[in-house]
Short mmCIF file of C-alpha atoms and ligand atoms in Angstrom, two decimals:
data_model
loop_
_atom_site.label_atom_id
_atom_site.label_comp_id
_atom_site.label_asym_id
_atom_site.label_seq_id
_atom_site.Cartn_x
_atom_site.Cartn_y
_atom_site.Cartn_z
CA UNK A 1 -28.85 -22.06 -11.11
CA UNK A 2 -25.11 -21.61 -11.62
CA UNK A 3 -23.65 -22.17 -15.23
CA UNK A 4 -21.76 -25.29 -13.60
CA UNK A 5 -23.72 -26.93 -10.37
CA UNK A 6 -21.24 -29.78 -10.05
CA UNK A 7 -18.44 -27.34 -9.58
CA UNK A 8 -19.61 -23.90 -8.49
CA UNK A 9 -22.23 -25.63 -5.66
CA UNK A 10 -19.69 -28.36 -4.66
CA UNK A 11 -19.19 -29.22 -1.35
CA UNK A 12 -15.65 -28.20 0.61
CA UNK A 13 -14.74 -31.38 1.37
CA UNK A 14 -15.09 -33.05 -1.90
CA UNK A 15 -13.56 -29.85 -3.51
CA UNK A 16 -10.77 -30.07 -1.60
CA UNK A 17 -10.23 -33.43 -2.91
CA UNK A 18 -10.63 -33.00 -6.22
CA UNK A 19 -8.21 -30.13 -5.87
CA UNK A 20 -5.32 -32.23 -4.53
CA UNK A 21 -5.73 -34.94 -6.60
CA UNK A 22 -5.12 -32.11 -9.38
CA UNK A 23 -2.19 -30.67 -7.53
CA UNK A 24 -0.55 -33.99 -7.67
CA UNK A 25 -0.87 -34.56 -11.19
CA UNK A 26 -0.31 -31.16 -12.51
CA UNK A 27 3.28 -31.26 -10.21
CA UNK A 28 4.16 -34.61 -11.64
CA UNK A 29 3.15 -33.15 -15.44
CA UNK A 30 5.62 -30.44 -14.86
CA UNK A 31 8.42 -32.43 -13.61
CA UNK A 32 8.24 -34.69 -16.20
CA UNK A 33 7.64 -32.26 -19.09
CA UNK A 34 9.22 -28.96 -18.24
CA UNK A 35 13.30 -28.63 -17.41
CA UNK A 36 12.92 -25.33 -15.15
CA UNK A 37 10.25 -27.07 -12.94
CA UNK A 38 12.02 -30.35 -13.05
CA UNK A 39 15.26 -28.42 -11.45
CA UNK A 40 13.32 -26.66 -9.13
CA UNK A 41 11.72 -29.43 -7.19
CA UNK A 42 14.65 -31.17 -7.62
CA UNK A 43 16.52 -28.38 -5.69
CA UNK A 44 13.69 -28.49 -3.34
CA UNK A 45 13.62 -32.31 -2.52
CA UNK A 46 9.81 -32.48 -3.96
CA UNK A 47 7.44 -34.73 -5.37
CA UNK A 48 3.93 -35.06 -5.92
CA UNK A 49 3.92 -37.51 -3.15
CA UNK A 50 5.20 -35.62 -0.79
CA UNK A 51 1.78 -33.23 -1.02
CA UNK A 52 -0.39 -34.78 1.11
CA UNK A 53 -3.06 -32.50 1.63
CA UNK A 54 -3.48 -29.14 0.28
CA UNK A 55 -1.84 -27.37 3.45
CA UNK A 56 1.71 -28.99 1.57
CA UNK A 57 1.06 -26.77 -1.06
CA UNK A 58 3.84 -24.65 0.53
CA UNK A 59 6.50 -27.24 -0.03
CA UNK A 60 6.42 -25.95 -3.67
CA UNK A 61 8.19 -23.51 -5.57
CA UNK A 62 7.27 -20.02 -5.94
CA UNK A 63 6.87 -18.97 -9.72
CA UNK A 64 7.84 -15.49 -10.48
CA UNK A 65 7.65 -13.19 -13.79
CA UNK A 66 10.69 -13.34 -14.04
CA UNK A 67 10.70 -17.11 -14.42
CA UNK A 68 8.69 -16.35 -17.34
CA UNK A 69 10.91 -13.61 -18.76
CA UNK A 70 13.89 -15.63 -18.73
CA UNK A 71 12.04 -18.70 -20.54
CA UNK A 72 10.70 -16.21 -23.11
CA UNK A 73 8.96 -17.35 -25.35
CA UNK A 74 8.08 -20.87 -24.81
CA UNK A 75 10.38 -22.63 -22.36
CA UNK A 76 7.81 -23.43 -20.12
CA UNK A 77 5.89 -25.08 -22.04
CA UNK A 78 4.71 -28.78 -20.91
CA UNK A 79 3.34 -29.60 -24.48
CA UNK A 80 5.69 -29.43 -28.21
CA UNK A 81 4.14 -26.96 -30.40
CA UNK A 82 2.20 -29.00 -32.43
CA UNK A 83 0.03 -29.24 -29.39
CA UNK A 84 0.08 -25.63 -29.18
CA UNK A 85 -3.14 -24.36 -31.39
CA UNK A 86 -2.93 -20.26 -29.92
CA UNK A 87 -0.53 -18.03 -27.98
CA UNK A 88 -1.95 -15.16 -26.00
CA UNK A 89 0.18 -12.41 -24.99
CA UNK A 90 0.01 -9.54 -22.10
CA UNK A 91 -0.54 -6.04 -23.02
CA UNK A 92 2.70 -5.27 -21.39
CA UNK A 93 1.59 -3.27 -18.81
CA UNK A 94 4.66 -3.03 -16.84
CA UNK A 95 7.34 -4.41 -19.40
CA UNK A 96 8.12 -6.83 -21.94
CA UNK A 97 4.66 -9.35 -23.14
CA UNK A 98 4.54 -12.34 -21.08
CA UNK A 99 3.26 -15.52 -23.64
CA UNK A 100 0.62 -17.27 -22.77
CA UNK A 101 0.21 -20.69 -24.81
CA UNK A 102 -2.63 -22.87 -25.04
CA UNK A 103 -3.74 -26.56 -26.37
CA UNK A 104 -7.27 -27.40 -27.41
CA UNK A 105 -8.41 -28.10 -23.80
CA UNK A 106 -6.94 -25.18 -22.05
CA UNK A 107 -8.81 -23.46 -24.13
CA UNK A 108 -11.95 -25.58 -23.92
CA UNK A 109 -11.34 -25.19 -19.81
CA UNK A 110 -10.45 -20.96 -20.29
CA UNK A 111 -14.10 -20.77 -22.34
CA UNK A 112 -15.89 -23.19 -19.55
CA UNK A 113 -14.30 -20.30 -16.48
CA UNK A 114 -15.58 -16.98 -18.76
CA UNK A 115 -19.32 -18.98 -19.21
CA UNK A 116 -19.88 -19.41 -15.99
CA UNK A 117 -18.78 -15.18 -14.93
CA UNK A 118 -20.86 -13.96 -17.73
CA UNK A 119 -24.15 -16.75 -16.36
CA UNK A 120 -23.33 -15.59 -13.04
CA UNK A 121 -23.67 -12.08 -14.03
CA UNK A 122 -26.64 -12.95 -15.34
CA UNK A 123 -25.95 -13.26 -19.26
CA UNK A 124 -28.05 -15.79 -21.24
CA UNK A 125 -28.30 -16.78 -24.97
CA UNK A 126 -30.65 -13.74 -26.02
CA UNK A 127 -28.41 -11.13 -24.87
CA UNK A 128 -26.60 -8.97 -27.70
CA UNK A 129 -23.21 -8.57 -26.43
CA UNK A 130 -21.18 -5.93 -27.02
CA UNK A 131 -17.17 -7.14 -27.00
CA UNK A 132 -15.18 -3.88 -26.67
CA UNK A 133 -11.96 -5.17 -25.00
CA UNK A 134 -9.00 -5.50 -27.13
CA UNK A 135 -9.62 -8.64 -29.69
CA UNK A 136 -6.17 -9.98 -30.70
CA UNK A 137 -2.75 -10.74 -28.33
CA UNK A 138 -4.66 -9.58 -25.27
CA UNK A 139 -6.71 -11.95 -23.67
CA UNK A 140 -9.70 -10.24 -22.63
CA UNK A 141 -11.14 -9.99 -26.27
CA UNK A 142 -11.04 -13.46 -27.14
CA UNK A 143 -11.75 -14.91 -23.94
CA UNK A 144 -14.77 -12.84 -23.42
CA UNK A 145 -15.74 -13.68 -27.12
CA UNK A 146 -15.71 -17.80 -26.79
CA UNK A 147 -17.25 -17.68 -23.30
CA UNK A 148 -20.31 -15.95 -24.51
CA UNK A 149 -20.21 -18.01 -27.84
CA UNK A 150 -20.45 -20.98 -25.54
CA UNK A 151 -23.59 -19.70 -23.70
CA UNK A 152 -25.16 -19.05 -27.17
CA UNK A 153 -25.35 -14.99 -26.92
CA UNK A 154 -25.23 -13.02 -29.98
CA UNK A 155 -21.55 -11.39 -30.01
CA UNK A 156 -20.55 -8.28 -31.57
CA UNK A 157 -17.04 -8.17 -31.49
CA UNK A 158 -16.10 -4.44 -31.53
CA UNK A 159 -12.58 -4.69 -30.14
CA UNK A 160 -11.68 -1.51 -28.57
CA UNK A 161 -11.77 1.69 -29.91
CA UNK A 162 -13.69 3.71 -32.39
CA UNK A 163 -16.26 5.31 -29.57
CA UNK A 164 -18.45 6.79 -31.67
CA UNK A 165 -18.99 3.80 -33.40
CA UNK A 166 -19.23 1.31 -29.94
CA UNK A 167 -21.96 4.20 -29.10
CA UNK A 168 -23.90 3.45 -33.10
CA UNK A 169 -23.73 -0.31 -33.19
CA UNK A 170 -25.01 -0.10 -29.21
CA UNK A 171 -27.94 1.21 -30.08
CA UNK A 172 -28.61 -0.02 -33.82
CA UNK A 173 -28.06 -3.58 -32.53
CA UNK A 174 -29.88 -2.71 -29.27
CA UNK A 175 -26.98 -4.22 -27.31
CA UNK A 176 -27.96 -5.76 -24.00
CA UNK A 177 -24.15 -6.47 -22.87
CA UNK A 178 -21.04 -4.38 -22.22
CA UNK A 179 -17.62 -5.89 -21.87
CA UNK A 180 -14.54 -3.63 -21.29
CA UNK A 181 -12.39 -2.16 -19.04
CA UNK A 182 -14.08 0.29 -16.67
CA UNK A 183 -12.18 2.77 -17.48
CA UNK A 184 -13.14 2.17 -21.03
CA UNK A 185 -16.49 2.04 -20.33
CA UNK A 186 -16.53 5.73 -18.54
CA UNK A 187 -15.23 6.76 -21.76
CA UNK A 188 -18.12 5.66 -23.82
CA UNK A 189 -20.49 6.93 -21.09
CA UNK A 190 -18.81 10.41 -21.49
CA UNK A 191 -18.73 10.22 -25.28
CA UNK A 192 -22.42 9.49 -25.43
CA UNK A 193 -23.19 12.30 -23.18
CA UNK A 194 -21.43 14.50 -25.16
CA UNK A 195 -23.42 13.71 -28.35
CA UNK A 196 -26.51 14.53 -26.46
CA UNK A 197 -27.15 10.88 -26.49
CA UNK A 198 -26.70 9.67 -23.11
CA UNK A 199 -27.00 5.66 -22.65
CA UNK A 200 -29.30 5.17 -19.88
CA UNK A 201 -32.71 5.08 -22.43
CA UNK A 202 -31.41 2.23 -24.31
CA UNK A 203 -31.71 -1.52 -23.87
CA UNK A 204 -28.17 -2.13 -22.41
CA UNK A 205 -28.32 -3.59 -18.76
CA UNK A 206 -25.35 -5.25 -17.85
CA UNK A 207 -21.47 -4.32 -17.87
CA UNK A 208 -19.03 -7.13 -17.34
CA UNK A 209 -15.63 -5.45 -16.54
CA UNK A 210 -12.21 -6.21 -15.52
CA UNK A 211 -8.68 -6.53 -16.29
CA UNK A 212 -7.39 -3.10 -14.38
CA UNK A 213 -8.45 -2.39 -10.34
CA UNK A 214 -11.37 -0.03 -9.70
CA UNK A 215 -12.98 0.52 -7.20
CA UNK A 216 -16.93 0.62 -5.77
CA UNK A 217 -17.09 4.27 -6.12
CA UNK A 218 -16.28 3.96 -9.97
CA UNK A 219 -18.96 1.15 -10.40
CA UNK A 220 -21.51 3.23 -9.18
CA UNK A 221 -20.72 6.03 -11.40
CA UNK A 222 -20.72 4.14 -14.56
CA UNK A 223 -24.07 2.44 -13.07
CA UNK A 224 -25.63 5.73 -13.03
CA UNK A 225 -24.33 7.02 -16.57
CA UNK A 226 -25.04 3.86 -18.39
CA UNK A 227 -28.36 2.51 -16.37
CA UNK A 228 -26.62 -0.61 -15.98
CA UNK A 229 -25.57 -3.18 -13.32
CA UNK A 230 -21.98 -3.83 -13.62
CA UNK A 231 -19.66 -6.61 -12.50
CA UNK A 232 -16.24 -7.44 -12.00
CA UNK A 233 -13.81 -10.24 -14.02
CA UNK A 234 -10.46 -11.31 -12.81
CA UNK A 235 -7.59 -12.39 -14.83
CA UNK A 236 -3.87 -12.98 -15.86
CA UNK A 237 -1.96 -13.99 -18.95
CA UNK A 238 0.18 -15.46 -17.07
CA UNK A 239 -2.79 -17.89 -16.05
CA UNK A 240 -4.83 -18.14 -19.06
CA UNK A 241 -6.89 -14.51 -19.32
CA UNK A 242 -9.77 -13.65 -17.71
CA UNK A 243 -12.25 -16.00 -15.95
CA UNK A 244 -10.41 -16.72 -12.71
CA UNK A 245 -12.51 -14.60 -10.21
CA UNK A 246 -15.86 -13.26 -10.72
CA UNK A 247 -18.66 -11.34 -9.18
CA UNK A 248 -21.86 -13.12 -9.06
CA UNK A 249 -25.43 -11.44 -8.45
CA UNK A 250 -24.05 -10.17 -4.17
CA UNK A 251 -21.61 -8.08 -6.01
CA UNK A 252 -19.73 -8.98 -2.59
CA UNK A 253 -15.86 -9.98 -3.35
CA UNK A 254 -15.04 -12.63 -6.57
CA UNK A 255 -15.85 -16.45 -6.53
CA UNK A 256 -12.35 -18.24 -7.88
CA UNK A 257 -13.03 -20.98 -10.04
CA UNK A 258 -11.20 -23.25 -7.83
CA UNK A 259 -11.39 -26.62 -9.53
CA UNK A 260 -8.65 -24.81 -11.97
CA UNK A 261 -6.82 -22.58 -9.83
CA UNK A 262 -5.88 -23.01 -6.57
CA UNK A 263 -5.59 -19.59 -4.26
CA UNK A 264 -3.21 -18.87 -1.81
CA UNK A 265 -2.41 -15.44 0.04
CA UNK A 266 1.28 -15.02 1.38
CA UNK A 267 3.19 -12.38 3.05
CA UNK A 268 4.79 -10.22 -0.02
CA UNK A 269 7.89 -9.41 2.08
CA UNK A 270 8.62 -13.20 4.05
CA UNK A 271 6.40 -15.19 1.40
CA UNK A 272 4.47 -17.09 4.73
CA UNK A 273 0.90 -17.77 4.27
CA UNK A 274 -1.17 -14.76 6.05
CA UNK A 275 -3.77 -15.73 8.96
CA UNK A 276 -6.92 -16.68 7.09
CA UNK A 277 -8.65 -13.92 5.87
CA UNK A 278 -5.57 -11.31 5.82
CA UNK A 279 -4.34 -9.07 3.08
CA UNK A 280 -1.74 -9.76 1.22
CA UNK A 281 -0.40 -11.06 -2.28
CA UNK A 282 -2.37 -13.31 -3.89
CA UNK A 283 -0.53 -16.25 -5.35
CA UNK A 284 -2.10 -18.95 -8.03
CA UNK A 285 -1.63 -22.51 -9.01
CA UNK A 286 -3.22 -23.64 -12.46
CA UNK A 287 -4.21 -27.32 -11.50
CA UNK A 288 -6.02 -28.16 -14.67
CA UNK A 289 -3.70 -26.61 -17.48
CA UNK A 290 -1.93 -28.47 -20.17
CA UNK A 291 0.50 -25.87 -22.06
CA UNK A 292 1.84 -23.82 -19.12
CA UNK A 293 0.37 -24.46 -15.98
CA UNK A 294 2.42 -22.55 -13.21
CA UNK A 295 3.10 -23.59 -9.87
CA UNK A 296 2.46 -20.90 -6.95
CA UNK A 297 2.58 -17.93 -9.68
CA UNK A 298 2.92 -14.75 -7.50
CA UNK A 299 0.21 -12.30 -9.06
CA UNK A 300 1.58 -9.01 -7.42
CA UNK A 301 -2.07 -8.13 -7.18
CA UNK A 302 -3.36 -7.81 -3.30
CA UNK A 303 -6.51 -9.09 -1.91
CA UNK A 304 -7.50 -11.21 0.65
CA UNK A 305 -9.76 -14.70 0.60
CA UNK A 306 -13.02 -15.65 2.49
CA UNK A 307 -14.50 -18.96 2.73
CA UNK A 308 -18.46 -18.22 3.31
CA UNK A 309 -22.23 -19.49 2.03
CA UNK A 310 -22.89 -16.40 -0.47
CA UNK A 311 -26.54 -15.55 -1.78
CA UNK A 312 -25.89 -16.60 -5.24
CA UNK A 313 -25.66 -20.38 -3.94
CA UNK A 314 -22.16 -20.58 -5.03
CA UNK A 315 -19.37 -22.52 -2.48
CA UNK A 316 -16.42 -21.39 -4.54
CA UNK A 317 -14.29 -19.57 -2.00
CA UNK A 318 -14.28 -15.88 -2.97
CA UNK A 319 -11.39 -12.99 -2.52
CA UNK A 320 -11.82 -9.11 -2.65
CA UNK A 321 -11.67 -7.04 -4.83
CA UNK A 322 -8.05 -6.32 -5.90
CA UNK A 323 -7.19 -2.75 -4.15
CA UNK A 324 -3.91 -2.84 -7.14
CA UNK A 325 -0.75 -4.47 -7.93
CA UNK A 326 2.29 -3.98 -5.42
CA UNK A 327 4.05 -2.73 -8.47
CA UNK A 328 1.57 -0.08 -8.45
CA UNK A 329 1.56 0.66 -4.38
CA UNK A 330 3.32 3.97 -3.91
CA UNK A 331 5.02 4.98 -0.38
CA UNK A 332 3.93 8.28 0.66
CA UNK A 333 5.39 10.08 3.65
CA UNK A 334 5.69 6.22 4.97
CA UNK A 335 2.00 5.50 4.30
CA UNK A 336 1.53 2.80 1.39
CA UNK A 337 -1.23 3.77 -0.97
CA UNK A 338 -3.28 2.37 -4.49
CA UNK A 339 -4.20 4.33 -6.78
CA UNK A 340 -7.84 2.73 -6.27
CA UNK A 341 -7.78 4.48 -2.46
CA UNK A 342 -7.01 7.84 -4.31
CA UNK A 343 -9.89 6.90 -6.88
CA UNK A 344 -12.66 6.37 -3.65
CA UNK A 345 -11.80 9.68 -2.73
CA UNK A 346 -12.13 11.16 -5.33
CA UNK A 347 -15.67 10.33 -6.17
CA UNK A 348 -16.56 12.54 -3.22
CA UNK A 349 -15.70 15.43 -5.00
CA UNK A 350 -18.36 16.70 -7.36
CA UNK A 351 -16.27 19.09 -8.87
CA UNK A 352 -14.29 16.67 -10.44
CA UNK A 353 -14.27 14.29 -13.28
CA UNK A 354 -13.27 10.66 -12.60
CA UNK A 355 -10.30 11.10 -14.94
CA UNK A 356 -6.91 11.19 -12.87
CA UNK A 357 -3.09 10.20 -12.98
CA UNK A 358 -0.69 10.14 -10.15
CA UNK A 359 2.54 11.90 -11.25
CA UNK A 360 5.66 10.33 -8.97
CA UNK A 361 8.78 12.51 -9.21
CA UNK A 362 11.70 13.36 -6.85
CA UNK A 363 13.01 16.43 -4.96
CA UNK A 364 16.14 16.45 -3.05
CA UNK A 365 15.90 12.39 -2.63
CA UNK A 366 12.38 12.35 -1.40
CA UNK A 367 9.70 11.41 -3.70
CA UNK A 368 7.04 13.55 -4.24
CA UNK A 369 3.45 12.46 -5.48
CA UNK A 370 1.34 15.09 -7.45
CA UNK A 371 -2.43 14.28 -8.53
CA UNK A 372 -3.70 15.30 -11.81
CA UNK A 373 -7.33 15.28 -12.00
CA UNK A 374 -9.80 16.73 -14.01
CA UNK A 375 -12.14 19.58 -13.15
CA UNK A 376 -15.79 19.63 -14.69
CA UNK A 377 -16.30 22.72 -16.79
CA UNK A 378 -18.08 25.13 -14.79
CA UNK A 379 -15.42 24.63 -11.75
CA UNK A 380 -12.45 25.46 -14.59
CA UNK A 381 -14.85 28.33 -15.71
CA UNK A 382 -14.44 29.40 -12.43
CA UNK A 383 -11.11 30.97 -12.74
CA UNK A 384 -7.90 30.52 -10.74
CA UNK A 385 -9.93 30.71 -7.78
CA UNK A 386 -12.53 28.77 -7.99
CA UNK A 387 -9.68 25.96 -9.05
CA UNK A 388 -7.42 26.98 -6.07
CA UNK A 389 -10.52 26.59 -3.90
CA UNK A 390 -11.18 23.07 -5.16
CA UNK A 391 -7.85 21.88 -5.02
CA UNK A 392 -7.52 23.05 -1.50
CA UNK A 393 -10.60 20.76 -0.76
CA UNK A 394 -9.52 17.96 -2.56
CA UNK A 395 -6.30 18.18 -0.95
CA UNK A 396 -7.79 18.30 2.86
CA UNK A 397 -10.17 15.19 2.23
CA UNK A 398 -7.14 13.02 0.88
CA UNK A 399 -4.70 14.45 4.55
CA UNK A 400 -8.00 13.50 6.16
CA UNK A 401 -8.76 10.33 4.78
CA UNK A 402 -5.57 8.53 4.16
CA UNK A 403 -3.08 10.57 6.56
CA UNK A 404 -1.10 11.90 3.98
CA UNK A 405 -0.33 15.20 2.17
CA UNK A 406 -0.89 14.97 -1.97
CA UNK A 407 -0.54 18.30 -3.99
CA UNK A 408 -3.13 18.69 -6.31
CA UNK A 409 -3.47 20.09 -10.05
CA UNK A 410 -6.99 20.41 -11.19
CA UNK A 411 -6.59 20.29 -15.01
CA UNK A 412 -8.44 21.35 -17.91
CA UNK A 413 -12.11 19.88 -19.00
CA UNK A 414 -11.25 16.89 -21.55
CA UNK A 415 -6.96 17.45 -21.43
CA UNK A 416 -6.53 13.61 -19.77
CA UNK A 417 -6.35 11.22 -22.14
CA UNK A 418 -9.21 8.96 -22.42
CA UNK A 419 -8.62 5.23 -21.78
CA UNK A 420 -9.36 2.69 -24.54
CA UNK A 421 -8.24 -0.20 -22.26
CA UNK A 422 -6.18 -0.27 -19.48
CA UNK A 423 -6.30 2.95 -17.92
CA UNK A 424 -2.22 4.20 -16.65
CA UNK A 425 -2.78 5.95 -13.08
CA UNK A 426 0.27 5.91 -11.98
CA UNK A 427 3.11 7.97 -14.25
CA UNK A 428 6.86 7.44 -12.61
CA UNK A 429 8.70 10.46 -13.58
CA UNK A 430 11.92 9.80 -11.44
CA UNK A 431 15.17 9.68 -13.05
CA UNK A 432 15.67 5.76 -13.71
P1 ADP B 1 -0.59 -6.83 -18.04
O1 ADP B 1 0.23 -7.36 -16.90
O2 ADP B 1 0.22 -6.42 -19.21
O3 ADP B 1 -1.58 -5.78 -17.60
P2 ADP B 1 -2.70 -8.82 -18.19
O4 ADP B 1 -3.74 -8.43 -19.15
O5 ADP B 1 -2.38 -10.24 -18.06
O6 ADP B 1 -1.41 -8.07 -18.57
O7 ADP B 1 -3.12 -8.23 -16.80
C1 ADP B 1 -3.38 -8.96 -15.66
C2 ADP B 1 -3.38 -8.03 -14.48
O8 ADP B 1 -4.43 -7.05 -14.63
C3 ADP B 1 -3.68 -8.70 -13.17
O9 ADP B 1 -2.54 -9.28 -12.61
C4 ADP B 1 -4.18 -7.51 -12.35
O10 ADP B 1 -3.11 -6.72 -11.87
C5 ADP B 1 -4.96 -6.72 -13.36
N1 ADP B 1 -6.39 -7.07 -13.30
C6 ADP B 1 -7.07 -7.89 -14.12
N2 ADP B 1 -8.38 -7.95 -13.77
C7 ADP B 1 -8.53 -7.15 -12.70
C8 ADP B 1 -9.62 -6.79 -11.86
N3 ADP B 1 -10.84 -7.23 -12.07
N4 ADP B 1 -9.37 -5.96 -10.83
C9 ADP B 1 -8.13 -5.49 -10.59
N5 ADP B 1 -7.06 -5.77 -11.35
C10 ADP B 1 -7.25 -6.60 -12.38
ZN1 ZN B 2 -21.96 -15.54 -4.98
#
């Protein structure tokens, strides 16, 4: 049984309905509450009557970050402060924090979304979970915190950082949960190893982890190290943190909690809707918030939507797993790659760690893309070599996967820096 039958089993039809009649409201809250949506669909010639069905979606604005940027801190806010009882903010990933504010039922309906992920994944009230994302602005800590409050678990909020100690309290307490990034998680998998304590003997069983792409190839690695099953959470600031896509027990693309937010995929370059099922960038409607619902917010992040019955039992519609941002897509020799496709690769390669960075610089106008990964320690034993030998390998697999040519630099065991959150893969070292 789901967390939430009546939403996560509901029927299309009637889910459909429930989601226009939220449209419709959440459009008319905005134009009566908020100037820079009240302009907008002024501009536009739009009203909540005018959607009539959820295909008229389309006759709304697009939301940008910019938008969000340019009403820093709290211009688009529906609600006056008093109302107002927390303010998230991004980690700033790719510039300056976007705010995220909330009133007592957004975050009533936020803790609701992150219950039913960590149910679906299979999370009940005698788990000890371990909280090791980032407790404070960011929303992954507290989000993750008050969902598995809600469900009764014990929590151990550990914030991020301190490895050594995550590794201690994990097996003192006898954790049962993991939340994090994955990249943070490989860390503490490493770590542990390296104290001649690897995790796989102790109780822990299930990873919930999100908030930066990765790919299958990484989940099975950090399955293997930790003797865990691991999932993946979806989520934006911008949107009210983590809970808006999940993985249930199929591990087969994300169920969107679609009674709050409303998924569309469009074209990133003419903003049309794709055929059903296509890639492209996938664009989100909050039709349930009260502080700063956004209409149409274009997420940058790229994945594609299925309608279909799934094991679990759940009819929420589901997308894939997000390959990256678009900020993040890099144009190489004319071929667009993600980091993440790099990342799949690489996990064929046993001579390597899982630990890489893609270095973007410029010669004579053309950029130039150089991977940094690590070797393990007997290939860098190995000599020049050995290294030259690997490289070479590494090298021919990406030409013969993806098409394109990559130069390599295997680096020294341990001389990446380890991610305590969001892992950076891609490092722009053009002149700006
Ligand atoms: P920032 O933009 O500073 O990273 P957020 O914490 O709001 O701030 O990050 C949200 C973004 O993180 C999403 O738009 C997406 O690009 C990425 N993200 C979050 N969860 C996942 C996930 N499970 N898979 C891939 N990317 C994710
Ligand atoms: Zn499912």
């Amino acid at each position: 049984m789901p967390w939430n039958e009546k939403f996560e089993c509901m029927p299309f039809a009637e889910m459909q309905k429930f989601q226009l009649a939220k449209l419709k409201e959440t459009v008319d809250w905005l134009s009566e509450r908020v100037p820079f949506y009240r302009k907008k669909l002024g501009e536009m010639g739009v009203a909540a009557d005018d959607i009539k069905s959820l295909e008229d979606i389309v006759k709304l604005p697009l939301t940008v970050k910019i938008d969000l940027r340019d009403n820093y801190p709290f211009g688009l806010c529906a609600v006056p402060m008093k109302e107002v009882v927390r303010v998230h903010a991004s980690s700033g990933t790719t510039g300056k924090p976007i705010t995220g504010p909330y009133t007592v039922e957004d975050l009533d309906q936020w803790t609701e979304c992150v219950a039913r992920v960590l149910w679906a994944a299979g999370i009940r009230e005698d788990d000890i979970v371990q909280n090791a994302y980032g407790i404070g602005l960011f929303t992954g800590g507290l989000g993750l915190h008050q969902g598995a409050s809600r469900i009764g678990c014990t929590v151990v909020p550990t914030s991020s950082g301190m490895t050594e100690r995550q590794i201690l309290l994990m097996k003192d307490f006898g954790s049962t949960a993991l939340f994090c990034t994955p990249s943070y998680a490989l860390t503490i998998a490493e770590r542990a190893e390296e104290l001649g304590t690897p995790l796989t003997g102790l109780p822990l069983r299930v990873g919930v982890f999100g908030a930066e792409p990765w790919t299958n190839a990484m989940r099975n690695e950090i399955e293997q190290r930790m003797g865990i099953s691991a999932v993946d959470i979806y989520g934006l600031t911008e949107l009210g943190g983590p809970g808006m896509a999940y993985e249930c027990e199929a591990k087969d693309g994300l169920h969107i909690n679609e009674d709050h937010f409303l998924a569309e995929i469009i074209d990133p370059v003419t903003l049309e809707p794709v055929a059903p099922g296509e890639r492209g960038e996938l664009v989100l409607t909050a039709i349930q918030r009260r502080a700063m619902p956004l209409l149409r917010y274009r997420t940058k992040d790229i994945t594609s939507l299925r309608r279909e019955k799934c094991s679990c039992g759940s009819t929420l519609i589901k997308m894939d797993r997000i390959t990256g941002r678009s900020d993040d897509m890099l144009i190489i020799n004319g071929v667009n790659v993600f980091p993440s496709q790099i990342e799949s690769l690489l996990t064929d390669i046993r001579e390597v760690e899982l630990q890489y960075a893609l270095v973007v610089g410029k010669k004579k106008h053309l950029d130039q893309v150089k991977l940094k990964v690590e070797a393990k320690q007997e290939i860098y034993d190995g000599g020049p070599q050995k290294i030259g030998e690997v490289e070479k390998k590494i090298a021919n697999h990406i030409q013969g996967m993806l098409g394109i040519h990559v130069q390599i630099e295997l680096t020294a065991p341990k001389s990446m820096t380890r991610s305590e959150g969001k892992a950076v893969r891609v490092i722009d070292e053009r002149p700006k």
